[in-house]
Amino acid sequence: GNGTRTRDGSSVMTPAGSRLALDGDDPTEEAPMSSTPTPAAASRAPITVPGVAARKVRDGAVPLVMVTAYDAPGARMASEAGVDLILVGDSLAMVVLGYDDTLQVTVDDLVHHTAAVARAKPHPLVVADLPWLAYHLSPEDTIRNAARLIRAGAGAVKLEGGRKRTRMVEALVDTEIPVMGHIGLTPQSVHAMGGFKVQAKSADAIRLLVDDAKALEHAGCFSIVLEGVPSEVAALVTEAVDVPTIGIGAGPDVDGQVLVYHDLLGIEDRMAPKFVRRYASLRQASVDAMAAYAADVRTGAFPGPEESYHLAADVAETLALYGSGA
Ligand code: KIV
């Protein structure tokens, strides 16, 4: 959840256009779908949990790049763009499923979308969010829920909270499930926080946040997301732990950054949170494209002859012999 504002994502997922191969068609008319990885993708070294855990900027590492994705095309694009980690975030609730907060998504929802991401066989490490109530009841329940995400194709899970959650983190790590922590503005705590608000602004809260980060590291987290905290605080936390911190709305002095797919690409542009930089305007581009399509259909400009199938000349001729009433 990326939550300094309310989102009710309106994106519509459309399945890739299915094309019918008609009998007798020229097979070259159909673009073959290839699942062969590009040579560049094939030659890249796998991104592993230990590889991520070692990426501290203070030790000379290049900052980690994480982006959310929720489906196979998104995962393929993130992979081709060369990001290090894909997060199947519970922001799914807000940017894809149209809810106002992240509390509405279930383990089933996350499993469904993690599997879609994993089917793209992306090069980045896939981290899946444990949704609210999936890791609060007991270690057994937490392990079972996390195992479903791992079996769906995630290489690690993420959960929100610090000292309160170390028992669950330890249980997961004991079961060989790598865990990414998430502290600061934790959107699953929206009601407890009284809204999506920047956290750790007082000396006491800052001390507690540093304690939370150390507790997560001690419990075995391989990295920690820091959301919605002042830059100076993020720098302090980053200095206090040996695992990498990945920031969102946490300034530059962290070991990596994460942005929500729909924010980065400008698919969701009704709100402009301060921490988002939009690298494209895909919402407007999509609206313009669909409006152009609608206009072409209405004027008859689409489809043209090149977008239509045709009978072989001899068959067309035979048909013509019978006239249009045949
Ligand atoms: O669910 C999510 O997208 C997240 C990131 C914004 C860190 O938790």
mmCIF file of C-alpha atoms and ligand atoms in Angstrom:
data_model
loop_
_atom_site.group_PDB
_atom_site.id
_atom_site.type_symbol
_atom_site.label_atom_id
_atom_site.label_comp_id
_atom_site.label_asym_id
_atom_site.label_seq_id
_atom_site.Cartn_x
_atom_site.Cartn_y
_atom_site.Cartn_z
ATOM 1 C CA GLY A 1 0.000 0.000 0.000
ATOM 2 C CA ASN A 2 1.229 3.353 -0.949
ATOM 3 C CA GLY A 3 -0.835 5.542 0.997
ATOM 4 C CA THR A 4 -0.553 9.258 1.462
ATOM 5 C CA ARG A 5 -3.834 9.672 -0.331
ATOM 6 C CA THR A 6 -6.975 7.869 -1.334
ATOM 7 C CA ARG A 7 -7.038 5.973 -4.582
ATOM 8 C CA ASP A 8 -9.905 4.185 -6.191
ATOM 9 C CA GLY A 9 -8.049 2.870 -9.188
ATOM 10 C CA SER A 10 -10.164 2.677 -12.270
ATOM 11 C CA SER A 11 -7.902 0.731 -14.556
ATOM 12 C CA VAL A 12 -9.560 -2.032 -16.426
ATOM 13 C CA MET A 13 -7.627 -5.198 -17.071
ATOM 14 C CA THR A 14 -8.229 -6.415 -20.584
ATOM 15 C CA PRO A 15 -6.965 -9.790 -21.704
ATOM 16 C CA ALA A 16 -4.478 -9.681 -24.537
ATOM 17 C CA GLY A 17 -6.485 -9.559 -27.750
ATOM 18 C CA SER A 18 -7.215 -13.082 -28.832
ATOM 19 C CA ARG A 19 -6.870 -13.601 -32.536
ATOM 20 C CA LEU A 20 -8.581 -16.333 -34.486
ATOM 21 C CA ALA A 21 -6.491 -18.103 -37.037
ATOM 22 C CA LEU A 22 -9.003 -18.819 -39.792
ATOM 23 C CA ASP A 23 -8.668 -21.928 -41.899
ATOM 24 C CA GLY A 24 -6.900 -21.200 -45.145
ATOM 25 C CA ASP A 25 -5.459 -17.905 -43.904
ATOM 26 C CA ASP A 26 -1.949 -16.955 -44.731
ATOM 27 C CA PRO A 27 -0.145 -17.975 -41.527
ATOM 28 C CA THR A 28 2.203 -15.018 -41.887
ATOM 29 C CA GLU A 29 -0.764 -12.749 -41.145
ATOM 30 C CA GLU A 30 -0.607 -13.817 -37.499
ATOM 31 C CA ALA A 31 2.314 -12.491 -35.468
ATOM 32 C CA PRO A 32 3.629 -15.534 -33.597
ATOM 33 C CA MET A 33 3.735 -15.192 -29.818
ATOM 34 C CA SER A 34 7.227 -15.924 -28.568
ATOM 35 C CA SER A 35 8.085 -16.941 -25.027
ATOM 36 C CA THR A 36 11.815 -17.088 -25.739
ATOM 37 C CA PRO A 37 13.665 -14.684 -23.454
ATOM 38 C CA THR A 38 15.738 -12.013 -25.158
ATOM 39 C CA PRO A 39 19.506 -12.691 -25.133
ATOM 40 C CA ALA A 40 19.971 -9.714 -22.791
ATOM 41 C CA ALA A 41 17.476 -11.160 -20.292
ATOM 42 C CA ALA A 42 18.937 -14.650 -20.573
ATOM 43 C CA SER A 43 22.474 -13.507 -19.810
ATOM 44 C CA ARG A 44 21.638 -11.500 -16.686
ATOM 45 C CA ALA A 45 22.614 -13.087 -13.381
ATOM 46 C CA PRO A 46 19.597 -14.086 -11.253
ATOM 47 C CA ILE A 47 18.572 -11.636 -8.544
ATOM 48 C CA THR A 48 18.541 -13.526 -5.280
ATOM 49 C CA VAL A 49 17.579 -12.751 -1.701
ATOM 50 C CA PRO A 50 21.243 -12.880 -0.520
ATOM 51 C CA GLY A 51 22.179 -10.666 -3.474
ATOM 52 C CA VAL A 52 19.595 -8.083 -2.407
ATOM 53 C CA ALA A 53 20.564 -8.359 1.281
ATOM 54 C CA ALA A 54 24.144 -7.395 0.399
ATOM 55 C CA ARG A 55 23.185 -4.173 -1.405
ATOM 56 C CA LYS A 56 24.110 -1.423 1.092
ATOM 57 C CA VAL A 57 24.882 1.883 -0.600
ATOM 58 C CA ARG A 58 27.367 2.763 2.154
ATOM 59 C CA ASP A 59 29.360 -0.327 1.100
ATOM 60 C CA GLY A 60 29.488 0.867 -2.495
ATOM 61 C CA ALA A 61 26.335 -0.786 -3.868
ATOM 62 C CA VAL A 62 24.197 0.770 -6.574
ATOM 63 C CA PRO A 63 20.712 1.605 -5.144
ATOM 64 C CA LEU A 64 18.089 -1.126 -5.509
ATOM 65 C CA VAL A 65 15.160 -0.515 -7.856
ATOM 66 C CA MET A 66 11.773 -1.986 -6.973
ATOM 67 C CA VAL A 67 8.452 -1.425 -8.738
ATOM 68 C CA THR A 68 5.062 -2.959 -8.117
ATOM 69 C CA ALA A 69 3.364 -5.137 -10.730
ATOM 70 C CA TYR A 70 0.162 -7.105 -10.565
ATOM 71 C CA ASP A 71 -0.071 -9.040 -13.820
ATOM 72 C CA ALA A 72 2.000 -10.766 -16.478
ATOM 73 C CA PRO A 73 2.382 -7.855 -18.940
ATOM 74 C CA GLY A 74 3.423 -5.525 -16.099
ATOM 75 C CA ALA A 75 5.958 -8.073 -14.890
ATOM 76 C CA ARG A 76 7.369 -8.509 -18.412
ATOM 77 C CA MET A 77 7.803 -4.754 -18.803
ATOM 78 C CA ALA A 78 9.431 -4.370 -15.379
ATOM 79 C CA SER A 79 11.750 -7.229 -16.218
ATOM 80 C CA GLU A 80 12.703 -5.787 -19.589
ATOM 81 C CA ALA A 81 13.305 -2.400 -17.935
ATOM 82 C CA GLY A 82 15.928 -4.076 -15.736
ATOM 83 C CA VAL A 83 14.473 -3.417 -12.272
ATOM 84 C CA ASP A 84 15.844 -5.516 -9.398
ATOM 85 C CA LEU A 85 12.640 -6.397 -7.563
ATOM 86 C CA ILE A 86 8.962 -6.670 -8.434
ATOM 87 C CA LEU A 87 6.577 -6.176 -5.540
ATOM 88 C CA VAL A 88 3.134 -7.685 -5.888
ATOM 89 C CA GLY A 89 1.908 -5.139 -3.373
ATOM 90 C CA ASP A 90 -1.365 -5.000 -1.546
ATOM 91 C CA SER A 91 -1.660 -1.601 -3.252
ATOM 92 C CA LEU A 92 -3.409 -3.967 -5.689
ATOM 93 C CA ALA A 93 -6.484 -3.094 -3.640
ATOM 94 C CA MET A 94 -6.352 0.582 -4.544
ATOM 95 C CA VAL A 95 -4.743 0.798 -7.979
ATOM 96 C CA VAL A 96 -6.310 -2.252 -9.613
ATOM 97 C CA LEU A 97 -9.319 -3.437 -7.629
ATOM 98 C CA GLY A 98 -10.873 -0.047 -6.866
ATOM 99 C CA TYR A 99 -10.897 -0.132 -3.051
ATOM 100 C CA ASP A 100 -10.158 2.944 -0.911
ATOM 101 C CA ASP A 101 -7.566 1.234 1.286
ATOM 102 C CA THR A 102 -5.475 -1.926 1.351
ATOM 103 C CA LEU A 103 -7.479 -3.652 4.082
ATOM 104 C CA GLN A 104 -9.877 -5.190 1.585
ATOM 105 C CA VAL A 105 -7.551 -7.571 -0.270
ATOM 106 C CA THR A 106 -7.205 -11.193 0.757
ATOM 107 C CA VAL A 107 -4.546 -13.855 0.509
ATOM 108 C CA ASP A 108 -6.563 -15.307 -2.406
ATOM 109 C CA ASP A 109 -6.306 -11.965 -4.266
ATOM 110 C CA LEU A 110 -2.560 -11.765 -3.691
ATOM 111 C CA VAL A 111 -2.043 -15.393 -4.714
ATOM 112 C CA HIS A 112 -4.013 -14.806 -7.932
ATOM 113 C CA HIS A 113 -1.920 -11.772 -8.906
ATOM 114 C CA THR A 114 1.409 -13.218 -7.741
ATOM 115 C CA ALA A 115 0.794 -16.237 -9.967
ATOM 116 C CA ALA A 116 0.082 -13.942 -12.924
ATOM 117 C CA VAL A 117 3.336 -12.059 -12.317
ATOM 118 C CA ALA A 118 5.310 -15.284 -11.891
ATOM 119 C CA ARG A 119 3.938 -16.778 -15.134
ATOM 120 C CA ALA A 120 5.839 -14.032 -16.972
ATOM 121 C CA LYS A 121 9.036 -15.576 -15.530
ATOM 122 C CA PRO A 122 10.451 -12.117 -14.771
ATOM 123 C CA HIS A 123 14.133 -11.665 -14.089
ATOM 124 C CA PRO A 124 13.649 -9.462 -10.968
ATOM 125 C CA LEU A 125 13.104 -11.075 -7.577
ATOM 126 C CA VAL A 126 9.345 -11.318 -6.981
ATOM 127 C CA VAL A 127 8.228 -10.213 -3.496
ATOM 128 C CA ALA A 128 4.554 -10.666 -2.572
ATOM 129 C CA ASP A 129 2.730 -8.723 0.139
ATOM 130 C CA LEU A 130 1.075 -10.562 2.983
ATOM 131 C CA PRO A 131 -2.246 -8.723 3.268
ATOM 132 C CA TRP A 132 -3.835 -7.519 6.485
ATOM 133 C CA LEU A 133 -4.827 -10.354 8.831
ATOM 134 C CA ALA A 134 -2.655 -12.870 6.974
ATOM 135 C CA TYR A 135 0.148 -12.661 9.562
ATOM 136 C CA HIS A 136 -1.513 -11.490 12.777
ATOM 137 C CA LEU A 137 -3.265 -14.554 14.187
ATOM 138 C CA SER A 138 -0.611 -17.205 14.773
ATOM 139 C CA PRO A 139 2.756 -18.309 13.396
ATOM 140 C CA GLU A 140 1.085 -21.380 11.835
ATOM 141 C CA ASP A 141 -1.498 -19.291 10.013
ATOM 142 C CA THR A 142 1.221 -16.847 8.912
ATOM 143 C CA ILE A 143 3.397 -19.652 7.538
ATOM 144 C CA ARG A 144 0.471 -21.234 5.650
ATOM 145 C CA ASN A 145 -0.483 -17.902 4.075
ATOM 146 C CA ALA A 146 3.095 -17.067 3.127
ATOM 147 C CA ALA A 147 3.601 -20.553 1.706
ATOM 148 C CA ARG A 148 0.674 -19.970 -0.656
ATOM 149 C CA LEU A 149 2.419 -16.864 -2.010
ATOM 150 C CA ILE A 150 5.694 -18.758 -2.385
ATOM 151 C CA ARG A 151 3.926 -21.607 -4.192
ATOM 152 C CA ALA A 152 2.296 -19.005 -6.456
ATOM 153 C CA GLY A 153 5.806 -17.974 -7.513
ATOM 154 C CA ALA A 154 7.079 -15.341 -5.051
ATOM 155 C CA GLY A 155 10.691 -15.566 -3.887
ATOM 156 C CA ALA A 156 9.964 -13.646 -0.679
ATOM 157 C CA VAL A 157 7.100 -12.046 1.228
ATOM 158 C CA LYS A 158 6.679 -8.591 2.741
ATOM 159 C CA LEU A 159 4.795 -7.692 5.902
ATOM 160 C CA GLU A 160 4.112 -4.465 7.785
ATOM 161 C CA GLY A 161 5.176 -3.585 11.309
ATOM 162 C CA GLY A 162 8.260 -3.650 13.513
ATOM 163 C CA ARG A 163 8.750 -5.099 16.999
ATOM 164 C CA LYS A 164 5.146 -6.338 17.105
ATOM 165 C CA ARG A 165 5.829 -8.625 14.150
ATOM 166 C CA THR A 166 9.172 -10.204 14.987
ATOM 167 C CA ARG A 167 7.576 -13.453 16.210
ATOM 168 C CA MET A 168 5.961 -13.933 12.803
ATOM 169 C CA VAL A 169 9.126 -12.904 10.937
ATOM 170 C CA GLU A 170 11.135 -15.474 12.899
ATOM 171 C CA ALA A 171 8.553 -18.182 12.187
ATOM 172 C CA LEU A 172 8.709 -17.452 8.462
ATOM 173 C CA VAL A 173 12.488 -17.294 8.340
ATOM 174 C CA ASP A 174 12.613 -20.596 10.255
ATOM 175 C CA THR A 175 10.466 -22.074 7.498
ATOM 176 C CA GLU A 176 12.945 -20.807 4.857
ATOM 177 C CA ILE A 177 10.639 -18.042 3.676
ATOM 178 C CA PRO A 178 12.575 -14.792 3.139
ATOM 179 C CA VAL A 179 10.882 -11.723 4.619
ATOM 180 C CA MET A 180 11.028 -8.051 3.681
ATOM 181 C CA GLY A 181 9.927 -5.709 6.470
ATOM 182 C CA HIS A 182 7.889 -2.509 6.031
ATOM 183 C CA ILE A 183 7.813 0.286 8.615
ATOM 184 C CA GLY A 184 6.998 4.003 8.857
ATOM 185 C CA LEU A 185 3.708 4.715 7.122
ATOM 186 C CA THR A 186 2.173 1.258 7.085
ATOM 187 C CA PRO A 187 -1.058 1.528 5.080
ATOM 188 C CA GLN A 188 -2.632 -1.522 6.747
ATOM 189 C CA SER A 189 -2.607 0.600 9.956
ATOM 190 C CA VAL A 190 -4.636 3.390 8.319
ATOM 191 C CA HIS A 191 -7.264 3.414 11.077
ATOM 192 C CA ALA A 192 -4.721 3.174 13.899
ATOM 193 C CA MET A 193 -2.643 5.987 12.351
ATOM 194 C CA GLY A 194 -5.734 8.173 11.808
ATOM 195 C CA GLY A 195 -5.127 8.370 8.063
ATOM 196 C CA PHE A 196 -2.250 8.091 5.601
ATOM 197 C CA LYS A 197 0.169 10.403 7.416
ATOM 198 C CA VAL A 198 3.916 10.908 7.386
ATOM 199 C CA GLN A 199 5.328 9.052 10.404
ATOM 200 C CA ALA A 200 8.275 9.416 12.803
ATOM 201 C CA LYS A 201 8.239 13.175 13.219
ATOM 202 C CA SER A 202 9.042 13.371 16.945
ATOM 203 C CA ALA A 203 12.220 12.313 18.740
ATOM 204 C CA ASP A 204 10.377 9.487 20.539
ATOM 205 C CA ALA A 205 8.773 8.202 17.345
ATOM 206 C CA ILE A 206 12.138 8.298 15.578
ATOM 207 C CA ARG A 207 13.754 6.238 18.363
ATOM 208 C CA LEU A 208 10.929 3.690 18.107
ATOM 209 C CA LEU A 209 11.297 3.494 14.337
ATOM 210 C CA VAL A 210 15.031 2.798 14.631
ATOM 211 C CA ASP A 211 14.235 0.111 17.240
ATOM 212 C CA ASP A 212 11.666 -1.389 14.852
ATOM 213 C CA ALA A 213 14.217 -1.556 12.037
ATOM 214 C CA LYS A 214 16.819 -3.195 14.287
ATOM 215 C CA ALA A 215 14.243 -5.679 15.579
ATOM 216 C CA LEU A 216 13.264 -6.669 12.031
ATOM 217 C CA GLU A 217 16.903 -7.064 11.056
ATOM 218 C CA HIS A 218 17.543 -9.163 14.158
ATOM 219 C CA ALA A 219 14.493 -11.331 13.400
ATOM 220 C CA GLY A 220 15.947 -12.103 9.969
ATOM 221 C CA CYS A 221 14.428 -9.654 7.450
ATOM 222 C CA PHE A 222 16.653 -9.391 4.370
ATOM 223 C CA SER A 223 15.567 -5.801 3.620
ATOM 224 C CA ILE A 224 13.158 -3.185 4.945
ATOM 225 C CA VAL A 225 10.744 -0.843 3.156
ATOM 226 C CA LEU A 226 10.614 2.610 4.755
ATOM 227 C CA GLU A 227 7.473 4.475 3.761
ATOM 228 C CA GLY A 228 6.390 8.045 4.422
ATOM 229 C CA VAL A 229 9.069 9.278 6.820
ATOM 230 C CA PRO A 230 11.245 12.418 6.735
ATOM 231 C CA SER A 231 14.467 11.992 4.737
ATOM 232 C CA GLU A 232 16.623 12.616 7.801
ATOM 233 C CA VAL A 233 14.861 9.807 9.662
ATOM 234 C CA ALA A 234 15.238 7.420 6.708
ATOM 235 C CA ALA A 235 18.957 8.209 6.659
ATOM 236 C CA LEU A 236 19.226 7.418 10.396
ATOM 237 C CA VAL A 237 17.405 4.099 10.009
ATOM 238 C CA THR A 238 19.497 3.196 6.965
ATOM 239 C CA GLU A 239 22.667 3.859 8.946
ATOM 240 C CA ALA A 240 21.386 1.805 11.897
ATOM 241 C CA VAL A 241 20.920 -1.486 10.021
ATOM 242 C CA ASP A 242 23.111 -3.707 7.848
ATOM 243 C CA VAL A 243 20.263 -4.832 5.568
ATOM 244 C CA PRO A 244 19.198 -2.525 2.736
ATOM 245 C CA THR A 245 16.355 -0.057 3.218
ATOM 246 C CA ILE A 246 14.040 0.616 0.277
ATOM 247 C CA GLY A 247 12.261 3.946 0.461
ATOM 248 C CA ILE A 248 8.975 5.346 -0.781
ATOM 249 C CA GLY A 249 8.369 8.898 0.315
ATOM 250 C CA ALA A 250 11.531 8.519 2.426
ATOM 251 C CA GLY A 251 13.971 10.693 0.483
ATOM 252 C CA PRO A 252 17.247 9.803 -1.204
ATOM 253 C CA ASP A 253 19.390 8.529 1.693
ATOM 254 C CA VAL A 254 18.235 4.920 1.586
ATOM 255 C CA ASP A 255 19.528 1.818 -0.205
ATOM 256 C CA GLY A 256 16.852 1.734 -2.890
ATOM 257 C CA GLN A 257 13.514 3.103 -4.041
ATOM 258 C CA VAL A 258 10.101 1.616 -4.760
ATOM 259 C CA LEU A 259 7.226 3.194 -6.672
ATOM 260 C CA VAL A 260 3.773 1.934 -7.500
ATOM 261 C CA TYR A 261 3.469 0.983 -11.187
ATOM 262 C CA HIS A 262 0.354 3.086 -11.805
ATOM 263 C CA ASP A 263 1.954 6.187 -10.225
ATOM 264 C CA LEU A 264 5.268 5.878 -12.069
ATOM 265 C CA LEU A 265 3.580 5.374 -15.436
ATOM 266 C CA GLY A 266 0.864 7.998 -14.902
ATOM 267 C CA ILE A 267 -1.932 5.455 -15.257
ATOM 268 C CA GLU A 268 -3.406 6.734 -12.007
ATOM 269 C CA ASP A 269 -3.152 10.512 -12.112
ATOM 270 C CA ARG A 270 -6.081 11.832 -10.079
ATOM 271 C CA MET A 271 -3.799 12.486 -7.114
ATOM 272 C CA ALA A 272 -0.228 13.714 -7.193
ATOM 273 C CA PRO A 273 1.516 12.672 -3.988
ATOM 274 C CA LYS A 274 4.688 14.656 -3.323
ATOM 275 C CA PHE A 275 6.913 11.580 -3.432
ATOM 276 C CA VAL A 276 5.806 10.363 -6.868
ATOM 277 C CA ARG A 277 7.670 11.199 -10.043
ATOM 278 C CA ARG A 278 5.690 10.329 -13.162
ATOM 279 C CA TYR A 279 7.842 8.959 -15.958
ATOM 280 C CA ALA A 280 4.973 8.660 -18.462
ATOM 281 C CA SER A 281 1.358 9.746 -18.940
ATOM 282 C CA LEU A 282 -0.201 6.456 -19.931
ATOM 283 C CA ARG A 283 -3.668 7.308 -18.659
ATOM 284 C CA GLN A 284 -4.042 10.235 -21.053
ATOM 285 C CA ALA A 285 -2.325 8.310 -23.863
ATOM 286 C CA SER A 286 -4.793 5.436 -23.310
ATOM 287 C CA VAL A 287 -7.844 7.722 -23.231
ATOM 288 C CA ASP A 288 -6.664 9.405 -26.457
ATOM 289 C CA ALA A 289 -6.054 6.035 -28.137
ATOM 290 C CA MET A 290 -9.494 4.688 -27.175
ATOM 291 C CA ALA A 291 -11.186 7.913 -28.308
ATOM 292 C CA ALA A 292 -9.417 7.620 -31.683
ATOM 293 C CA TYR A 293 -10.573 3.990 -31.969
ATOM 294 C CA ALA A 294 -14.158 4.985 -31.115
ATOM 295 C CA ALA A 295 -14.098 7.712 -33.757
ATOM 296 C CA ASP A 296 -12.723 5.316 -36.401
ATOM 297 C CA VAL A 297 -15.410 2.720 -35.654
ATOM 298 C CA ARG A 298 -18.145 5.340 -35.850
ATOM 299 C CA THR A 299 -16.919 6.765 -39.181
ATOM 300 C CA GLY A 300 -16.201 3.331 -40.650
ATOM 301 C CA ALA A 301 -12.466 4.023 -40.871
ATOM 302 C CA PHE A 302 -11.784 0.909 -38.817
ATOM 303 C CA PRO A 303 -11.325 -1.856 -39.792
ATOM 304 C CA GLY A 304 -9.688 -1.233 -43.178
ATOM 305 C CA PRO A 305 -8.937 -3.868 -45.817
ATOM 306 C CA GLU A 306 -5.521 -4.507 -44.261
ATOM 307 C CA GLU A 307 -7.201 -5.344 -40.940
ATOM 308 C CA SER A 308 -9.734 -7.743 -42.533
ATOM 309 C CA TYR A 309 -9.462 -11.338 -43.720
ATOM 310 C CA HIS A 310 -10.097 -12.067 -47.388
ATOM 311 C CA LEU A 311 -11.079 -15.090 -49.393
ATOM 312 C CA ALA A 312 -8.676 -16.447 -51.985
ATOM 313 C CA ALA A 313 -9.404 -14.872 -55.406
ATOM 314 C CA ASP A 314 -10.776 -18.102 -56.961
ATOM 315 C CA VAL A 315 -13.181 -18.696 -54.073
ATOM 316 C CA ALA A 316 -14.324 -15.084 -54.182
ATOM 317 C CA GLU A 317 -14.909 -15.457 -57.925
ATOM 318 C CA THR A 318 -16.963 -18.655 -57.432
ATOM 319 C CA LEU A 319 -18.992 -16.933 -54.781
ATOM 320 C CA ALA A 320 -19.626 -14.009 -57.133
ATOM 321 C CA LEU A 321 -21.022 -16.470 -59.781
ATOM 322 C CA TYR A 322 -23.850 -17.286 -57.379
ATOM 323 C CA GLY A 323 -24.561 -13.637 -56.786
ATOM 324 C CA SER A 324 -25.126 -12.001 -53.436
ATOM 325 C CA GLY A 325 -28.387 -13.868 -52.810
ATOM 326 C CA ALA A 326 -26.723 -17.341 -52.895
HETATM 327 O O1 KIV B 1 1.662 -2.384 -1.587
HETATM 328 C C1 KIV B 1 2.581 -1.672 -2.023
HETATM 329 O O2 KIV B 1 2.592 -1.265 -3.187
HETATM 330 C C2 KIV B 1 3.662 -1.332 -1.106
HETATM 331 C C3 KIV B 1 4.734 -0.395 -1.596
HETATM 332 C C4 KIV B 1 4.277 0.927 -1.943
HETATM 333 C C5 KIV B 1 5.894 -0.379 -0.681
HETATM 334 O O3 KIV B 1 3.670 -1.797 -0.017
#
